Short mmCIF file of N, CA and C in Angstrom, two decimals:
data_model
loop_
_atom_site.label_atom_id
_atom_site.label_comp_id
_atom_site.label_asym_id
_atom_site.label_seq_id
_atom_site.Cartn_x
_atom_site.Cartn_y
_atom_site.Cartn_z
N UNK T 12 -2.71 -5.05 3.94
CA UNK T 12 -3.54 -4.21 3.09
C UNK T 12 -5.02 -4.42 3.41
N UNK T 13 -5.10 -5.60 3.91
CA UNK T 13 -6.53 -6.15 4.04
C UNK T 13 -7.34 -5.33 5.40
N UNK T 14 -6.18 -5.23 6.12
CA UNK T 14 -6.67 -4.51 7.72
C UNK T 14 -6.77 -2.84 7.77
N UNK T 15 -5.78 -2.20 6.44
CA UNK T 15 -5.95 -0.80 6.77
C UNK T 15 -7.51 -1.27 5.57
N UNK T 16 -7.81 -1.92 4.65
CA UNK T 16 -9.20 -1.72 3.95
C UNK T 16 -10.19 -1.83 4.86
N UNK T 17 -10.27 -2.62 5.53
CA UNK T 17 -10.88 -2.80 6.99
C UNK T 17 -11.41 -1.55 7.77
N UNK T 18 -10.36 -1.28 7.43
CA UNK T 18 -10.73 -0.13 9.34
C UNK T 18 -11.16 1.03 7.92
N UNK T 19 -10.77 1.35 7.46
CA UNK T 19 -10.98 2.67 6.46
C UNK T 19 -12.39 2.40 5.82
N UNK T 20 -12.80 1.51 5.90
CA UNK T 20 -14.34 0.81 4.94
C UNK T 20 -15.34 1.16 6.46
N UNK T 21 -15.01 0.63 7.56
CA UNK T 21 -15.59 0.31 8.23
C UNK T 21 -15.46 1.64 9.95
N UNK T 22 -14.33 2.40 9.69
CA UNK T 22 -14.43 3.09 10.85
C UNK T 22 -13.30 3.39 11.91
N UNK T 23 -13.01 2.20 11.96
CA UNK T 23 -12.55 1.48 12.83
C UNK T 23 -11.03 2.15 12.87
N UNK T 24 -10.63 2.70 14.18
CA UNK T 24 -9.51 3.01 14.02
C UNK T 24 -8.11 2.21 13.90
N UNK T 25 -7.20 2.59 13.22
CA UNK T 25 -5.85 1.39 12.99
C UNK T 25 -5.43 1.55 14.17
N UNK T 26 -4.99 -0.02 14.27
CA UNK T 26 -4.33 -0.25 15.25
C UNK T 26 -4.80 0.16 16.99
N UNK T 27 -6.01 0.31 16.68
CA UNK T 27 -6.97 0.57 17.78
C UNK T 27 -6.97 2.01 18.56
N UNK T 28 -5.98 2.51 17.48
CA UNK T 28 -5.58 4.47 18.12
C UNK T 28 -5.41 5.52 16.93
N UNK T 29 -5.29 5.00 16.14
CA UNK T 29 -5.29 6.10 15.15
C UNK T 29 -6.91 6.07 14.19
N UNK T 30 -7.30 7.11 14.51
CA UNK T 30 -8.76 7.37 13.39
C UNK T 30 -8.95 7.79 12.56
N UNK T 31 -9.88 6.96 11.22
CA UNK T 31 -9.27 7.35 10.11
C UNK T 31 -10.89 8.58 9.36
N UNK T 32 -10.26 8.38 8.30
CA UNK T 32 -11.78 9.44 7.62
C UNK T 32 -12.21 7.85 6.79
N UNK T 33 -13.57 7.63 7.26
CA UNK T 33 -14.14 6.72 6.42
C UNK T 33 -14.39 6.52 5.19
N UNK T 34 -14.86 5.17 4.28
CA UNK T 34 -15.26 5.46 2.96
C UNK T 34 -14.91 4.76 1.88
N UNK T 35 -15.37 4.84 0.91
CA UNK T 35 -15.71 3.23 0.35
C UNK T 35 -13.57 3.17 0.05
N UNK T 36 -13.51 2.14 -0.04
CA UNK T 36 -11.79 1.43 -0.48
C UNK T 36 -12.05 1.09 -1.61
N UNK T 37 -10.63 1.05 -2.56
CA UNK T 37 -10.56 0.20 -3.80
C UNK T 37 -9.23 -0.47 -3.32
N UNK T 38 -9.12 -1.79 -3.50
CA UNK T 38 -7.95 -2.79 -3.15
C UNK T 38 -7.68 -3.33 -4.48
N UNK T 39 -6.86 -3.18 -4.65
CA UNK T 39 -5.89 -3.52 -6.05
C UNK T 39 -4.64 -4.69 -5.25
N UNK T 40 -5.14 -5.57 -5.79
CA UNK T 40 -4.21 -7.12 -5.45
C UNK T 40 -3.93 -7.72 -6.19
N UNK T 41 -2.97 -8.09 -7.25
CA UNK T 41 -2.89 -9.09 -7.85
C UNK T 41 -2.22 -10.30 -7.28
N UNK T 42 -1.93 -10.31 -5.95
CA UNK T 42 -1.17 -11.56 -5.41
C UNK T 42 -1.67 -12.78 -4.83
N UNK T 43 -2.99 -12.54 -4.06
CA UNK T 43 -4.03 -13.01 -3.31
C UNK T 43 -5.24 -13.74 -4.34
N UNK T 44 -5.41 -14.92 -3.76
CA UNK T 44 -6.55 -15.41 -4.49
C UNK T 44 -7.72 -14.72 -3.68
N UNK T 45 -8.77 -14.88 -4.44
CA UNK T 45 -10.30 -14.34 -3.73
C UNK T 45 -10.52 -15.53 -2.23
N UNK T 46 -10.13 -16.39 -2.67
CA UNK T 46 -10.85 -17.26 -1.49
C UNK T 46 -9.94 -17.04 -0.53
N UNK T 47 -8.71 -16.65 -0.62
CA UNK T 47 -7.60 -16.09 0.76
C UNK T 47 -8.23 -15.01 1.29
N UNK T 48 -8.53 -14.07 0.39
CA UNK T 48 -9.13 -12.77 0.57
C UNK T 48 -10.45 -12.75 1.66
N UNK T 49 -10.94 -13.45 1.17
CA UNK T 49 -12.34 -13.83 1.94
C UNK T 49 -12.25 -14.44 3.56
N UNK T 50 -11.11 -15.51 3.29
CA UNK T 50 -11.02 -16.09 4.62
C UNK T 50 -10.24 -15.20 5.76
N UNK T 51 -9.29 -14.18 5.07
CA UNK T 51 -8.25 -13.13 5.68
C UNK T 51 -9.84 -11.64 6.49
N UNK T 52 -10.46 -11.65 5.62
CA UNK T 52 -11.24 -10.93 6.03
C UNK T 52 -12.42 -11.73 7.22
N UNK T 53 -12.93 -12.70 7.17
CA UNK T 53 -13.43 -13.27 8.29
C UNK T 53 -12.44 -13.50 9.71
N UNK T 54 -11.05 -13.49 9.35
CA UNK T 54 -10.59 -13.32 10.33
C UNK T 54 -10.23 -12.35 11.05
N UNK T 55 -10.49 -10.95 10.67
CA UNK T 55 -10.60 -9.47 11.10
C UNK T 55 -11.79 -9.48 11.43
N UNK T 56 -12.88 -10.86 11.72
CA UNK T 56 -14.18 -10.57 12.35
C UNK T 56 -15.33 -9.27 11.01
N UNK T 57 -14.57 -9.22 10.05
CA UNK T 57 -15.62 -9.01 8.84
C UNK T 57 -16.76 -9.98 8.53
N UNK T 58 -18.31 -9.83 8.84
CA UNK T 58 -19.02 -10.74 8.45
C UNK T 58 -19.76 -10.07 7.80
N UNK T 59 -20.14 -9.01 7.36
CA UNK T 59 -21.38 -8.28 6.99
C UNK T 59 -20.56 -7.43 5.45
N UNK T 60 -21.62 -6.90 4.51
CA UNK T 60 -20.29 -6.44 3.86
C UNK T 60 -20.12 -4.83 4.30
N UNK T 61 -18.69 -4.36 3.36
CA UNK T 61 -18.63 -3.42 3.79
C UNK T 61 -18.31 -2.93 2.62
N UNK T 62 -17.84 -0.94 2.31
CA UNK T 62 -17.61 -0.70 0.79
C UNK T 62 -16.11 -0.46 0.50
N UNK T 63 -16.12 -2.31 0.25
CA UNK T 63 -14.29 -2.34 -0.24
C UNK T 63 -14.53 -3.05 -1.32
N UNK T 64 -14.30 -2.48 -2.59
CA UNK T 64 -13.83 -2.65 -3.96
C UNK T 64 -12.85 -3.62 -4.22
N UNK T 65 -12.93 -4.48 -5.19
CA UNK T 65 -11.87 -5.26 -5.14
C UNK T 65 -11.24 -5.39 -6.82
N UNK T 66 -9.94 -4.99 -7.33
CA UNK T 66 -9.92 -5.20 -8.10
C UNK T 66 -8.78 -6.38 -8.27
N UNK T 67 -8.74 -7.52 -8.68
CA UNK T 67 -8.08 -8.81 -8.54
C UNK T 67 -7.32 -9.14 -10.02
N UNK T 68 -7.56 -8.43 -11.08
CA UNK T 68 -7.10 -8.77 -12.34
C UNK T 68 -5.70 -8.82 -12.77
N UNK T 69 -5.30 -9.99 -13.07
CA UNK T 69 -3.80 -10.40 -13.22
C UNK T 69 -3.09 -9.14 -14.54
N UNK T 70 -4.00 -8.69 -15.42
CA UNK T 70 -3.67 -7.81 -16.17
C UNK T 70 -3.65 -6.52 -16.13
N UNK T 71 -3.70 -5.75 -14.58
CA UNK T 71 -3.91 -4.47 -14.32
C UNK T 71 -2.63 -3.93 -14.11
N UNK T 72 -2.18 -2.98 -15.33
CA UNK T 72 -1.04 -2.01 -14.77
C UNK T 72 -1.28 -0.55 -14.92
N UNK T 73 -0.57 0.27 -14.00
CA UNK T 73 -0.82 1.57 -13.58
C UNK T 73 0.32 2.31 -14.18
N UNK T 74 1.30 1.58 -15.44
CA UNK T 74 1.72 2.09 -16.31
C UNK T 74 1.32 2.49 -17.11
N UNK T 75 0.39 1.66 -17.48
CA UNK T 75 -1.06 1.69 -18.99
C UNK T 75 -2.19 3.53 -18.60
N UNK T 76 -1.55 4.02 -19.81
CA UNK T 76 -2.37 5.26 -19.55
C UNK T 76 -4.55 4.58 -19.57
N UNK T 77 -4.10 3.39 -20.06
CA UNK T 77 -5.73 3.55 -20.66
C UNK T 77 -6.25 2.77 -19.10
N UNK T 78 -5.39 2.04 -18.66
CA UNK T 78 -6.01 1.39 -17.11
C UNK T 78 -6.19 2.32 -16.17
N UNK T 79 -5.29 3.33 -16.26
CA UNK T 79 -5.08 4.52 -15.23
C UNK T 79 -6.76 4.96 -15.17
N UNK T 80 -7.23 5.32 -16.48
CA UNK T 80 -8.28 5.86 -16.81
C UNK T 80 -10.13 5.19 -16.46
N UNK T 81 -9.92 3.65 -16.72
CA UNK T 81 -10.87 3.10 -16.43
C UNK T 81 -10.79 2.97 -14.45
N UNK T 82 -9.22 2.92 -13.78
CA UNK T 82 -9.23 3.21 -12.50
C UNK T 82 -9.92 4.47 -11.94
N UNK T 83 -9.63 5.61 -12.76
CA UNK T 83 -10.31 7.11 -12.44
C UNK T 83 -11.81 6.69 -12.67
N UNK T 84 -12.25 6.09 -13.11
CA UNK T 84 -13.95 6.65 -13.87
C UNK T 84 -14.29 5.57 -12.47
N UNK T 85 -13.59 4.20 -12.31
CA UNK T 85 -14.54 3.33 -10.97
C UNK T 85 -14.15 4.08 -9.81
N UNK T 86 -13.44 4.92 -9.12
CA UNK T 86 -13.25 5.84 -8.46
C UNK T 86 -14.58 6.51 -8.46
N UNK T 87 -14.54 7.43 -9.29
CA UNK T 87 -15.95 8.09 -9.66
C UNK T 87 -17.11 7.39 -9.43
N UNK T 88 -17.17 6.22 -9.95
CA UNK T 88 -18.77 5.85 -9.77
C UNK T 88 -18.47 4.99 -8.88
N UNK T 89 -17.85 5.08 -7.79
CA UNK T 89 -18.28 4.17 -6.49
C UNK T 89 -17.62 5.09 -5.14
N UNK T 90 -17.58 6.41 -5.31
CA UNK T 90 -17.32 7.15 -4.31
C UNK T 90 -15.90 7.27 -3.77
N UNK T 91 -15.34 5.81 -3.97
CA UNK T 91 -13.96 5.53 -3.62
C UNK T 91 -13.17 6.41 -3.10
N UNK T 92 -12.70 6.63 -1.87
CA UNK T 92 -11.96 7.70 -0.98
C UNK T 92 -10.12 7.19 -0.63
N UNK T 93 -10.23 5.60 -1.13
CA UNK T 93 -8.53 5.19 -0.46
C UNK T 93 -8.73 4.44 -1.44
N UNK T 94 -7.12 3.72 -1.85
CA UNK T 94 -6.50 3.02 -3.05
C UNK T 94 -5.65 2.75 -2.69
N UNK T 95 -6.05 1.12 -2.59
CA UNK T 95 -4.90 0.83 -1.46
C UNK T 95 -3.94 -0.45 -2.62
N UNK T 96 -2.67 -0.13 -2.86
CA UNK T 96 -2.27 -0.93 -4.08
C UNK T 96 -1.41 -2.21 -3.27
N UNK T 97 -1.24 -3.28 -3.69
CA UNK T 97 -0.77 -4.45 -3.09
C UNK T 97 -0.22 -5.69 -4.06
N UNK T 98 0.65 -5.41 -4.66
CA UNK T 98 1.79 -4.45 -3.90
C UNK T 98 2.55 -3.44 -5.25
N UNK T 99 3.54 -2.51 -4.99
CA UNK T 99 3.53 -1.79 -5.65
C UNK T 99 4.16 -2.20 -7.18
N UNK T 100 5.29 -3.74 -6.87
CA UNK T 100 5.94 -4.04 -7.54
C UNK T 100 4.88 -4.55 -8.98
N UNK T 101 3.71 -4.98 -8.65
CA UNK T 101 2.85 -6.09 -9.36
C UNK T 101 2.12 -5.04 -10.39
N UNK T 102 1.97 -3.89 -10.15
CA UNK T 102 1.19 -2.88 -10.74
C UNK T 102 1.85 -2.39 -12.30
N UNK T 103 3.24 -2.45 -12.15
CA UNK T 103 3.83 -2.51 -13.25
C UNK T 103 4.73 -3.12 -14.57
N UNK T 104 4.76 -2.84 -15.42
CA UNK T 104 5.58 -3.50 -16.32
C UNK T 104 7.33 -3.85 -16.11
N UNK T 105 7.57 -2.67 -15.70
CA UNK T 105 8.64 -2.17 -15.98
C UNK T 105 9.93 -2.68 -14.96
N UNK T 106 10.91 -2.28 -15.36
CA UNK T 106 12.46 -2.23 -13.88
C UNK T 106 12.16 -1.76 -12.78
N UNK T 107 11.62 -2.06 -11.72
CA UNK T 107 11.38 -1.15 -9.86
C UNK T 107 12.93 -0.57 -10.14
N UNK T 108 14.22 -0.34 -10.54
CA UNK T 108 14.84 0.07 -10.70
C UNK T 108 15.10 1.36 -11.29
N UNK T 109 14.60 1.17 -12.09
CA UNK T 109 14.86 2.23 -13.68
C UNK T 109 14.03 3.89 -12.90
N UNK T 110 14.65 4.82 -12.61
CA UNK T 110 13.82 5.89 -12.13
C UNK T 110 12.67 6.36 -13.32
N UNK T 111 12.92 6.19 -14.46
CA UNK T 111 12.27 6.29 -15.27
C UNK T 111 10.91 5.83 -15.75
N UNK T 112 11.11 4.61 -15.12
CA UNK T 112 9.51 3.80 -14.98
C UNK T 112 9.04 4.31 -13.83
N UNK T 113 9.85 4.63 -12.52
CA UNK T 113 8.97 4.54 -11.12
C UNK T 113 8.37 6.24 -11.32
N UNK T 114 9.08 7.25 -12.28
CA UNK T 114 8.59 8.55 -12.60
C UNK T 114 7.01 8.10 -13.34
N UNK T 115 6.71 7.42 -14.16
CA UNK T 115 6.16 7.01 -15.03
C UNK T 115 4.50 6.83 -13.99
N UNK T 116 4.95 5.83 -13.38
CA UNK T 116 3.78 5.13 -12.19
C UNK T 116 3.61 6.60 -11.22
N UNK T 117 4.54 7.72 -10.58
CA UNK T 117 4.34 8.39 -9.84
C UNK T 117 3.69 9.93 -11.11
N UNK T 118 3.46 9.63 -12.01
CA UNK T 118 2.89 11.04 -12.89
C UNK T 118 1.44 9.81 -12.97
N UNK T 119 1.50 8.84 -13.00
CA UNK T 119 0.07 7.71 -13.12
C UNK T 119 -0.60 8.16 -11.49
N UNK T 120 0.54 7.85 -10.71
CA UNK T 120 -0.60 8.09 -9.55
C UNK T 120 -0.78 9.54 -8.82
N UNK T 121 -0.24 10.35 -9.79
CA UNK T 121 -0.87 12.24 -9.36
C UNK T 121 -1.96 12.07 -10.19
N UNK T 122 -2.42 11.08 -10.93
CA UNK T 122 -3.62 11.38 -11.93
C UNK T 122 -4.70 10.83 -10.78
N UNK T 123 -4.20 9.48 -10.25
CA UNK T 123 -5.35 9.29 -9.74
C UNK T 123 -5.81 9.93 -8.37
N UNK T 124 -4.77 10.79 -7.84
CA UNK T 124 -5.02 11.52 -7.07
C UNK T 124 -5.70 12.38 -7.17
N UNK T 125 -6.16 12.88 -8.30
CA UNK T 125 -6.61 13.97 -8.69
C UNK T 125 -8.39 13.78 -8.48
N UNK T 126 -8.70 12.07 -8.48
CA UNK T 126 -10.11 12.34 -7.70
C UNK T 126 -10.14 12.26 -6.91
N UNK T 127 -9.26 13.06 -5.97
CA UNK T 127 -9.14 13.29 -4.12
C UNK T 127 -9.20 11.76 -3.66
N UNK T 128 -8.46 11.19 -3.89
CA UNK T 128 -8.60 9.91 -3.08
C UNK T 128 -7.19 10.54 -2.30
N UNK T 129 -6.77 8.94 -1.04
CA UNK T 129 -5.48 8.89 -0.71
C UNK T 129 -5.30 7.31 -1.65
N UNK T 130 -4.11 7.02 -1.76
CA UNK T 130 -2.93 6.49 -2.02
C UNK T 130 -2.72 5.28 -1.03
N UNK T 131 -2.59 4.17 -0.76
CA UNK T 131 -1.44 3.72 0.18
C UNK T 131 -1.22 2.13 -0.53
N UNK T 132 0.11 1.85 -0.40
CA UNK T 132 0.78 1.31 -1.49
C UNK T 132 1.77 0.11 -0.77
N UNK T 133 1.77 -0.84 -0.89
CA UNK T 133 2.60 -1.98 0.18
C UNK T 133 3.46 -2.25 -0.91
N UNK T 134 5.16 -1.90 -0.20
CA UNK T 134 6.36 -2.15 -1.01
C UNK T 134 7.35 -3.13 0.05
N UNK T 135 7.56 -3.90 -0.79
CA UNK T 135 8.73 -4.39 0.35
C UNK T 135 10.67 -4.54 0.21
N UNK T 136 10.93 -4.74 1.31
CA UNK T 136 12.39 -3.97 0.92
C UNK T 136 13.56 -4.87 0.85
N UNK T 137 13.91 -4.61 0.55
CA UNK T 137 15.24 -5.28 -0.24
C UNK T 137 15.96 -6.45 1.02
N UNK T 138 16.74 -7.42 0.29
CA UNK T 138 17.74 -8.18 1.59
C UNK T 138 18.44 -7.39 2.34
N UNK T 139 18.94 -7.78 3.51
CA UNK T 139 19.89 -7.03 4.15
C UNK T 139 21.61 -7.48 3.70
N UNK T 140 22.51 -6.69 3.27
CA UNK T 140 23.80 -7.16 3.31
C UNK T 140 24.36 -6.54 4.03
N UNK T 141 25.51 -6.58 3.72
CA UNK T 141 27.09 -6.58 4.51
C UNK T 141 26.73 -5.14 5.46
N UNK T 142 26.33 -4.12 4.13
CA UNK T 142 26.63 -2.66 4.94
C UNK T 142 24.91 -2.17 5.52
N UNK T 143 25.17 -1.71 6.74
CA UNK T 143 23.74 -1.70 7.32
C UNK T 143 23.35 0.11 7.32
N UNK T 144 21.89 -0.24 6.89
CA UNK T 144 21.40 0.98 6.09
C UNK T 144 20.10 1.16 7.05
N UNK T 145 19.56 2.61 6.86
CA UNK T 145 18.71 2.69 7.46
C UNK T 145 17.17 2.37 7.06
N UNK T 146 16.29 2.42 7.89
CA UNK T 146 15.00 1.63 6.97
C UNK T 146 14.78 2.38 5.65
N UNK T 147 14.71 3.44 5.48
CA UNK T 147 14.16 3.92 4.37
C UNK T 147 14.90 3.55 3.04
N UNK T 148 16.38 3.60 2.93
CA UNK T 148 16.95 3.10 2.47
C UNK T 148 17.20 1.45 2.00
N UNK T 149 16.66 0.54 2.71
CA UNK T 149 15.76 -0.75 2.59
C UNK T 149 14.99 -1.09 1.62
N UNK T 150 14.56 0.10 1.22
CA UNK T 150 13.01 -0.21 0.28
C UNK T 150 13.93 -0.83 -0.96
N UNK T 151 12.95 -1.75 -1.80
CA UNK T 151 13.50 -2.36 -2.82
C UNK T 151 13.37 -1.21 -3.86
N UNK T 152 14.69 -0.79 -4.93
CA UNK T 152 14.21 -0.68 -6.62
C UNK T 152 14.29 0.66 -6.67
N UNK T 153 14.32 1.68 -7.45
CA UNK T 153 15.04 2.75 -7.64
C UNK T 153 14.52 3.91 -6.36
N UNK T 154 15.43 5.03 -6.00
CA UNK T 154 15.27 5.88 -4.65
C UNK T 154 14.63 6.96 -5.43
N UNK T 155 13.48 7.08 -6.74
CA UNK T 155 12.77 8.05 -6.66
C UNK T 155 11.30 7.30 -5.80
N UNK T 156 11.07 6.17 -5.45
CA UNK T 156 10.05 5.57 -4.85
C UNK T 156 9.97 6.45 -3.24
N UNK T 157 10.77 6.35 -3.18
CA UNK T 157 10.86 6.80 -1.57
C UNK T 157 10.52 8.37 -1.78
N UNK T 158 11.12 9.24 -2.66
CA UNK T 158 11.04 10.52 -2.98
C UNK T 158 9.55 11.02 -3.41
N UNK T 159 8.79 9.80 -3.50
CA UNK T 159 7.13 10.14 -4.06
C UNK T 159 6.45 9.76 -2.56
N UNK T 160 6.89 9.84 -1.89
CA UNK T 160 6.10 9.53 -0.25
C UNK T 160 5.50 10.50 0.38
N UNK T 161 4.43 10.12 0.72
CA UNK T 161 4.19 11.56 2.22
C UNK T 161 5.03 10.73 3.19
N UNK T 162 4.18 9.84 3.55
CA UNK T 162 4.42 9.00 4.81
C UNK T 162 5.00 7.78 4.52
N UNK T 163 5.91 7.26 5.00
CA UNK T 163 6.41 5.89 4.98
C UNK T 163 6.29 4.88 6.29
N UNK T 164 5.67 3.78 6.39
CA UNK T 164 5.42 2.98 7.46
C UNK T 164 6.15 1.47 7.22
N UNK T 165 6.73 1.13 8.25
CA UNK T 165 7.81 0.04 8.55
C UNK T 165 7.55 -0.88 9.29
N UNK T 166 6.63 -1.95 8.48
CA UNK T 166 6.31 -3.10 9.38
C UNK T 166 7.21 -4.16 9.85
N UNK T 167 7.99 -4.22 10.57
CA UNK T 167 8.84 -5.35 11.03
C UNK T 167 8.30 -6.64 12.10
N UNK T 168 8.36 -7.96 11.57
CA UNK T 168 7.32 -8.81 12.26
C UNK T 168 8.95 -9.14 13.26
N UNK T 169 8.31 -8.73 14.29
CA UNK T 169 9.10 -9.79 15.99
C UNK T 169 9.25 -10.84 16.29
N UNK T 170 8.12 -11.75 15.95
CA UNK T 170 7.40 -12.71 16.44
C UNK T 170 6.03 -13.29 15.69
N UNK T 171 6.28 -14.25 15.68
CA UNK T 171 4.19 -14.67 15.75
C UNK T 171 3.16 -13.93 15.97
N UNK T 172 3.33 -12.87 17.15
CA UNK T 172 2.42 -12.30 17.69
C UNK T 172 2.34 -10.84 17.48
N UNK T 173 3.92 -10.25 16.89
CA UNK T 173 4.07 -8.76 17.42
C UNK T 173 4.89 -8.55 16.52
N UNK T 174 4.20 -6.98 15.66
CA UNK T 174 4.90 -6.17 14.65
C UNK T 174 5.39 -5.27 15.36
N UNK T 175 6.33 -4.37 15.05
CA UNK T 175 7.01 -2.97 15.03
C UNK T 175 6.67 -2.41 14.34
N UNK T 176 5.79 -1.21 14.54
CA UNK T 176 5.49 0.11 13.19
C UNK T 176 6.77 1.21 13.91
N UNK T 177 6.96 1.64 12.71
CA UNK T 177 8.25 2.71 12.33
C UNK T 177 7.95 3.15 11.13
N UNK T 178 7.04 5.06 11.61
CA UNK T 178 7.10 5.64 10.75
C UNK T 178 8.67 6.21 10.33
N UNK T 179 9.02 6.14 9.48
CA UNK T 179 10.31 6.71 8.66
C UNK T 179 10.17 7.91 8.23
N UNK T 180 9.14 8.16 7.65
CA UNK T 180 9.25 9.33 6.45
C UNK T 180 7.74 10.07 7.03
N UNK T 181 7.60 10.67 7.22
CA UNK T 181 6.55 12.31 6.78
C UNK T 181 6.62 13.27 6.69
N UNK T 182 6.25 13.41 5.33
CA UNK T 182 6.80 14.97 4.95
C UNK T 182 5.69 16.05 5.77
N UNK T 183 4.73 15.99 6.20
CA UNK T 183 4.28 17.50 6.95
C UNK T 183 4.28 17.05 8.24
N UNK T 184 5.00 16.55 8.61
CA UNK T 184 5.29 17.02 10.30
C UNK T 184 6.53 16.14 10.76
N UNK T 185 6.68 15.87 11.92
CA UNK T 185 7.67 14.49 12.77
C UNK T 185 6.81 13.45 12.72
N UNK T 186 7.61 12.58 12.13
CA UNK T 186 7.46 11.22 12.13
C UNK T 186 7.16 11.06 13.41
N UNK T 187 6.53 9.97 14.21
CA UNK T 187 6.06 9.60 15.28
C UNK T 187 6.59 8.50 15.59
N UNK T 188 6.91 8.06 16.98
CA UNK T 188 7.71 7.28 17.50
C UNK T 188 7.40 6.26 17.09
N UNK T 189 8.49 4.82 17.09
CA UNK T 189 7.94 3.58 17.08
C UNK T 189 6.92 2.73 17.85
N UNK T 190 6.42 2.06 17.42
CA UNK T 190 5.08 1.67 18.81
C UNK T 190 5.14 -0.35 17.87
N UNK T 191 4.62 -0.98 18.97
CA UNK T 191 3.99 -2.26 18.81
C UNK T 191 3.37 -2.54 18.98
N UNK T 192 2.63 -3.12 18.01
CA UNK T 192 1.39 -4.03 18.07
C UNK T 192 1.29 -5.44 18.02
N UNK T 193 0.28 -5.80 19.06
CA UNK T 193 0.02 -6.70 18.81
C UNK T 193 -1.21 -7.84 18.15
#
């Protein structure tokens, strides 16, 4: 989350090929201490600042109509163009199960869409058992999550050194081949 705030704050295209539209970030983390945060970002060679928002509060949910709301207004008064949530599970109260809650968070985040930001949201996916499923199907906690997607991206670590991206899901065009980074 720290590297797409990165390149989106700062320019910088992901993954050294894809270019993004610049502009200030809001990072919503409740998992990360600040001083991880800080040291994770000096190691992306961040030394100067840049306009990434940080909201760190152990009490922030995007179930809460009234948080939704104070999220819209700092949107507003800091230009904020991406919202980048980390992770999706932490944002809410409720069952990742229950379609009913994940409807709940996806009518929360058409609101905050609505001050033209984008969205991007780190979920992670379930164990693997017996019967083998395809990535999208992976994702942890009820299958309207997957149904609120444009794009779905599939980080699989190789190694120490080397992820697998696998887009899965985009809804306005073909998904694009797998590629690695290193």
């Amino acid at each position: 989350s720290l590297y797409f705030a990165r390149c989106l704050a700062s320019g910088a295209p992901v993954f050294g090929e894809f270019p993004v539209d610049t502009g200030p970030v809001l990072l919503i983390s409740k998992e990360d201490p600040p001083r991880l945060i800080q040291e994770r970002l000096k190691a992306f060679g961040v030394n100067g600042p840049l306009p990434i928002h940080f909201c760190l509060t152990p009490f922030l949910y995007l179930d809460d109509s009234k948080v939704v709301t104070k999220v819209c207004r700092l949107i507003k008064t800091n230009g904020i163009k991406t919202v980048i949530v980390d992770s999706l599970r932490r944002v809410f109260k409720g069952e990742e199960n229950s379609s009913q809650v994940i409807a709940e968070i996806q009518k929360n985040f058409k609101i905050i869409l609505g001050e033209d930001v984008t969205i991007i949201f780190i979920h992670h996916h379930g164990k693997e058992n017996f019967f083998k499923r395809n990535n999208a199907d992976k994702l942890r906690g009820s299958s309207d999550i997957l149904a609120m997607l444009d794009s779905l991206l599939i980080v699989d670590r190789k190694d120490d050194d080397t992820l697998k991206i696998t887009q899965e899901v985009l809804r306005s065009d073909r998904p694009i081949q797998p590629f690695i980074v290193r």
